């Protein structure tokens, strides 16, 4: 089939942002992310034109991941924001608003784009160096010897996502659950290399938020699980549960035995031969006094019945996602074949085994002897709020992990952005000729770009307000914050900013 239009060669433009269509797209995108920002941000419902699943959220990762963008400039911006959230899990809306506002403000000037980019990078470096310095007046240390600051940090992340639909009591409860789960992943013994444990989130729809909890070990879905006869129950509570972990399918299907060529004699049944081998393996498990067989895939019904009659418990279809955590928790080596004999070093151990129920879900609780692995059961009223809560808890967990690496936090409520804007304006008054020469710009050009940079930072603080608050009161708060920020910059001893935006909690 011939082309309707002839293929055109690629075209590189030095000023794609001046295009009207691009400008309108950026303005629309800026309005979307700006309206979602903060604890009182507006929710967005996303669905395609044909209907189907509807996503209700104000989180940047869910919002941008559900939307489709066609223009290359917007695609580049979205990929940058998503890359930021994949690394830090937080502040995606902050990055998107700052980028859009900075582009819009710089486009209003007559300064060349190359110079604006160079000076903006310089200003960004100044902000980063200041935030990492001891003289920074908008950061506070996080004390891990007290849970108060950690709790406030988690509470701040939860409060910024209104789609979770949490009351104050529920938000406090979820914050304590997330914090407890994080502390359970920290190993008791610290060696040369420290590795945090795993935290597995189990979502349960239709239950009360207050039913959410955290349990040590792993929870696996086991609707038809039976713990065997009473003769073996005493052994299960003595901390000596022997476990065999299989990563290969035990269904008996020939497609699961691997690649290669099979040579079969005439009259030999492959299915019967495979089943015979499975039963021989089951016989060895019984002779080795294995109490629990865990299979990543499916177990053959005949093998299941054979082991059940000999009081061996079976859990299958656990999936690949839990394999690594099971290996770390039990010390077992995954068995990749059902050929006998099985080395004794492949077996693992568990401390205890119980069944728990959350709503309609029956879960098997695998309790480790001593391992930094835990499961968080998250409950919420419906699918929409549960999905949002799960994403928020994952973000809070990642924020705590990053804080463990660098125990510092920044002030919220727009104070950090306002403080950095005041810092940049202060640095502009003391700019040196060597800096201007290195940037190849005049003092006026530097001042114009710096003013655009500061206005973009302050616009993030303005984005927190969505309810039409009294502009006079809002302006008074901003002026007081800027005065204290300026004082901290000029004073020999830094003064921390203590004013917070209305509705924000102090860390």
PDB file of N, CA, C and O in Angstrom, residues 32 34-44 57-58 162 465-468:
ATOM      1  N   UNK A  32      -2.859  20.568  35.078  1.00  0.00           N
ATOM      2  CA  UNK A  32      -3.231  19.268  35.640  1.00  0.00           C
ATOM      3  C   UNK A  32      -2.407  18.956  36.882  1.00  0.00           C
ATOM      4  O   UNK A  32      -2.944  18.626  37.947  1.00  0.00           O
ATOM      5  N   UNK A  34      -0.518  20.939  38.675  1.00  0.00           N
ATOM      6  CA  UNK A  34      -0.619  21.975  39.704  1.00  0.00           C
ATOM      7  C   UNK A  34      -1.869  21.785  40.555  1.00  0.00           C
ATOM      8  O   UNK A  34      -1.842  21.978  41.781  1.00  0.00           O
ATOM      9  N   UNK A  35      -2.966  21.391  39.927  1.00  0.00           N
ATOM     10  CA  UNK A  35      -4.212  21.212  40.675  1.00  0.00           C
ATOM     11  C   UNK A  35      -4.189  19.972  41.556  1.00  0.00           C
ATOM     12  O   UNK A  35      -5.017  19.840  42.457  1.00  0.00           O
ATOM     13  N   UNK A  36      -3.256  19.033  41.305  1.00  0.00           N
ATOM     14  CA  UNK A  36      -3.159  17.808  42.118  1.00  0.00           C
ATOM     15  C   UNK A  36      -2.261  17.988  43.337  1.00  0.00           C
ATOM     16  O   UNK A  36      -2.233  17.104  44.212  1.00  0.00           O
ATOM     17  N   UNK A  37      -1.541  19.086  43.439  1.00  0.00           N
ATOM     18  CA  UNK A  37      -0.461  19.224  44.414  1.00  0.00           C
ATOM     19  C   UNK A  37      -0.989  19.510  45.817  1.00  0.00           C
ATOM     20  O   UNK A  37      -1.904  20.308  46.005  1.00  0.00           O
ATOM     21  N   UNK A  38      -0.404  18.843  46.800  1.00  0.00           N
ATOM     22  CA  UNK A  38      -0.680  19.146  48.198  1.00  0.00           C
ATOM     23  C   UNK A  38      -1.795  18.327  48.805  1.00  0.00           C
ATOM     24  O   UNK A  38      -2.494  17.566  48.133  1.00  0.00           O
ATOM     25  N   UNK A  39      -2.000  18.484  50.126  1.00  0.00           N
ATOM     26  CA  UNK A  39      -3.033  17.720  50.844  1.00  0.00           C
ATOM     27  C   UNK A  39      -4.454  17.998  50.375  1.00  0.00           C
ATOM     28  O   UNK A  39      -5.325  17.154  50.511  1.00  0.00           O
ATOM     29  N   UNK A  40      -4.697  19.202  49.846  1.00  0.00           N
ATOM     30  CA  UNK A  40      -6.038  19.547  49.356  1.00  0.00           C
ATOM     31  C   UNK A  40      -6.097  19.528  47.837  1.00  0.00           C
ATOM     32  O   UNK A  40      -6.962  20.171  47.237  1.00  0.00           O
ATOM     33  N   UNK A  41      -5.157  18.808  47.204  1.00  0.00           N
ATOM     34  CA  UNK A  41      -5.127  18.730  45.749  1.00  0.00           C
ATOM     35  C   UNK A  41      -6.357  18.042  45.188  1.00  0.00           C
ATOM     36  O   UNK A  41      -6.997  17.214  45.835  1.00  0.00           O
ATOM     37  N   UNK A  42      -6.689  18.389  43.966  1.00  0.00           N
ATOM     38  CA  UNK A  42      -7.869  17.844  43.311  1.00  0.00           C
ATOM     39  C   UNK A  42      -7.543  16.484  42.679  1.00  0.00           C
ATOM     40  O   UNK A  42      -6.478  16.305  42.092  1.00  0.00           O
ATOM     41  N   UNK A  43      -8.487  15.550  42.789  1.00  0.00           N
ATOM     42  CA  UNK A  43      -8.296  14.223  42.221  1.00  0.00           C
ATOM     43  C   UNK A  43      -8.604  14.242  40.726  1.00  0.00           C
ATOM     44  O   UNK A  43      -9.393  15.047  40.244  1.00  0.00           O
ATOM     45  N   UNK A  44      -7.959  13.332  40.014  1.00  0.00           N
ATOM     46  CA  UNK A  44      -8.174  13.193  38.573  1.00  0.00           C
ATOM     47  C   UNK A  44      -8.669  11.780  38.272  1.00  0.00           C
ATOM     48  O   UNK A  44      -8.160  10.808  38.837  1.00  0.00           O
ATOM     49  N   UNK A  57      -6.826   9.329  41.029  1.00  0.00           N
ATOM     50  CA  UNK A  57      -5.579   9.533  41.769  1.00  0.00           C
ATOM     51  C   UNK A  57      -5.154  10.987  41.715  1.00  0.00           C
ATOM     52  O   UNK A  57      -5.681  11.782  40.935  1.00  0.00           O
ATOM     53  N   UNK A  58      -4.185  11.337  42.554  1.00  0.00           N
ATOM     54  CA  UNK A  58      -3.471  12.611  42.460  1.00  0.00           C
ATOM     55  C   UNK A  58      -1.970  12.378  42.541  1.00  0.00           C
ATOM     56  O   UNK A  58      -1.206  13.337  42.644  1.00  0.00           O
ATOM     57  N   UNK A 162      -4.967  12.803  49.026  1.00  0.00           N
ATOM     58  CA  UNK A 162      -6.356  12.756  49.509  1.00  0.00           C
ATOM     59  C   UNK A 162      -7.161  11.590  48.946  1.00  0.00           C
ATOM     60  O   UNK A 162      -8.221  11.265  49.489  1.00  0.00           O
ATOM     61  N   UNK A 465      -2.279  25.878  47.671  1.00  0.00           N
ATOM     62  CA  UNK A 465      -3.585  26.443  47.996  1.00  0.00           C
ATOM     63  C   UNK A 465      -4.569  26.200  46.850  1.00  0.00           C
ATOM     64  O   UNK A 465      -4.306  26.562  45.698  1.00  0.00           O
ATOM     65  N   UNK A 466      -5.696  25.554  47.172  1.00  0.00           N
ATOM     66  CA  UNK A 466      -6.717  25.270  46.169  1.00  0.00           C
ATOM     67  C   UNK A 466      -8.105  25.739  46.599  1.00  0.00           C
ATOM     68  O   UNK A 466      -9.036  25.649  45.806  1.00  0.00           O
ATOM     69  N   UNK A 467      -8.235  26.221  47.818  1.00  0.00           N
ATOM     70  CA  UNK A 467      -9.566  26.481  48.373  1.00  0.00           C
ATOM     71  C   UNK A 467      -9.934  27.957  48.402  1.00  0.00           C
ATOM     72  O   UNK A 467     -10.866  28.349  49.092  1.00  0.00           O
ATOM     73  N   UNK A 468      -9.168  28.823  47.725  1.00  0.00           N
ATOM     74  CA  UNK A 468      -9.516  30.234  47.686  1.00  0.00           C
ATOM     75  C   UNK A 468      -9.361  30.926  49.016  1.00  0.00           C
ATOM     76  O   UNK A 468     -10.216  31.702  49.444  1.00  0.00           O
TER      77      UNK A 468
END
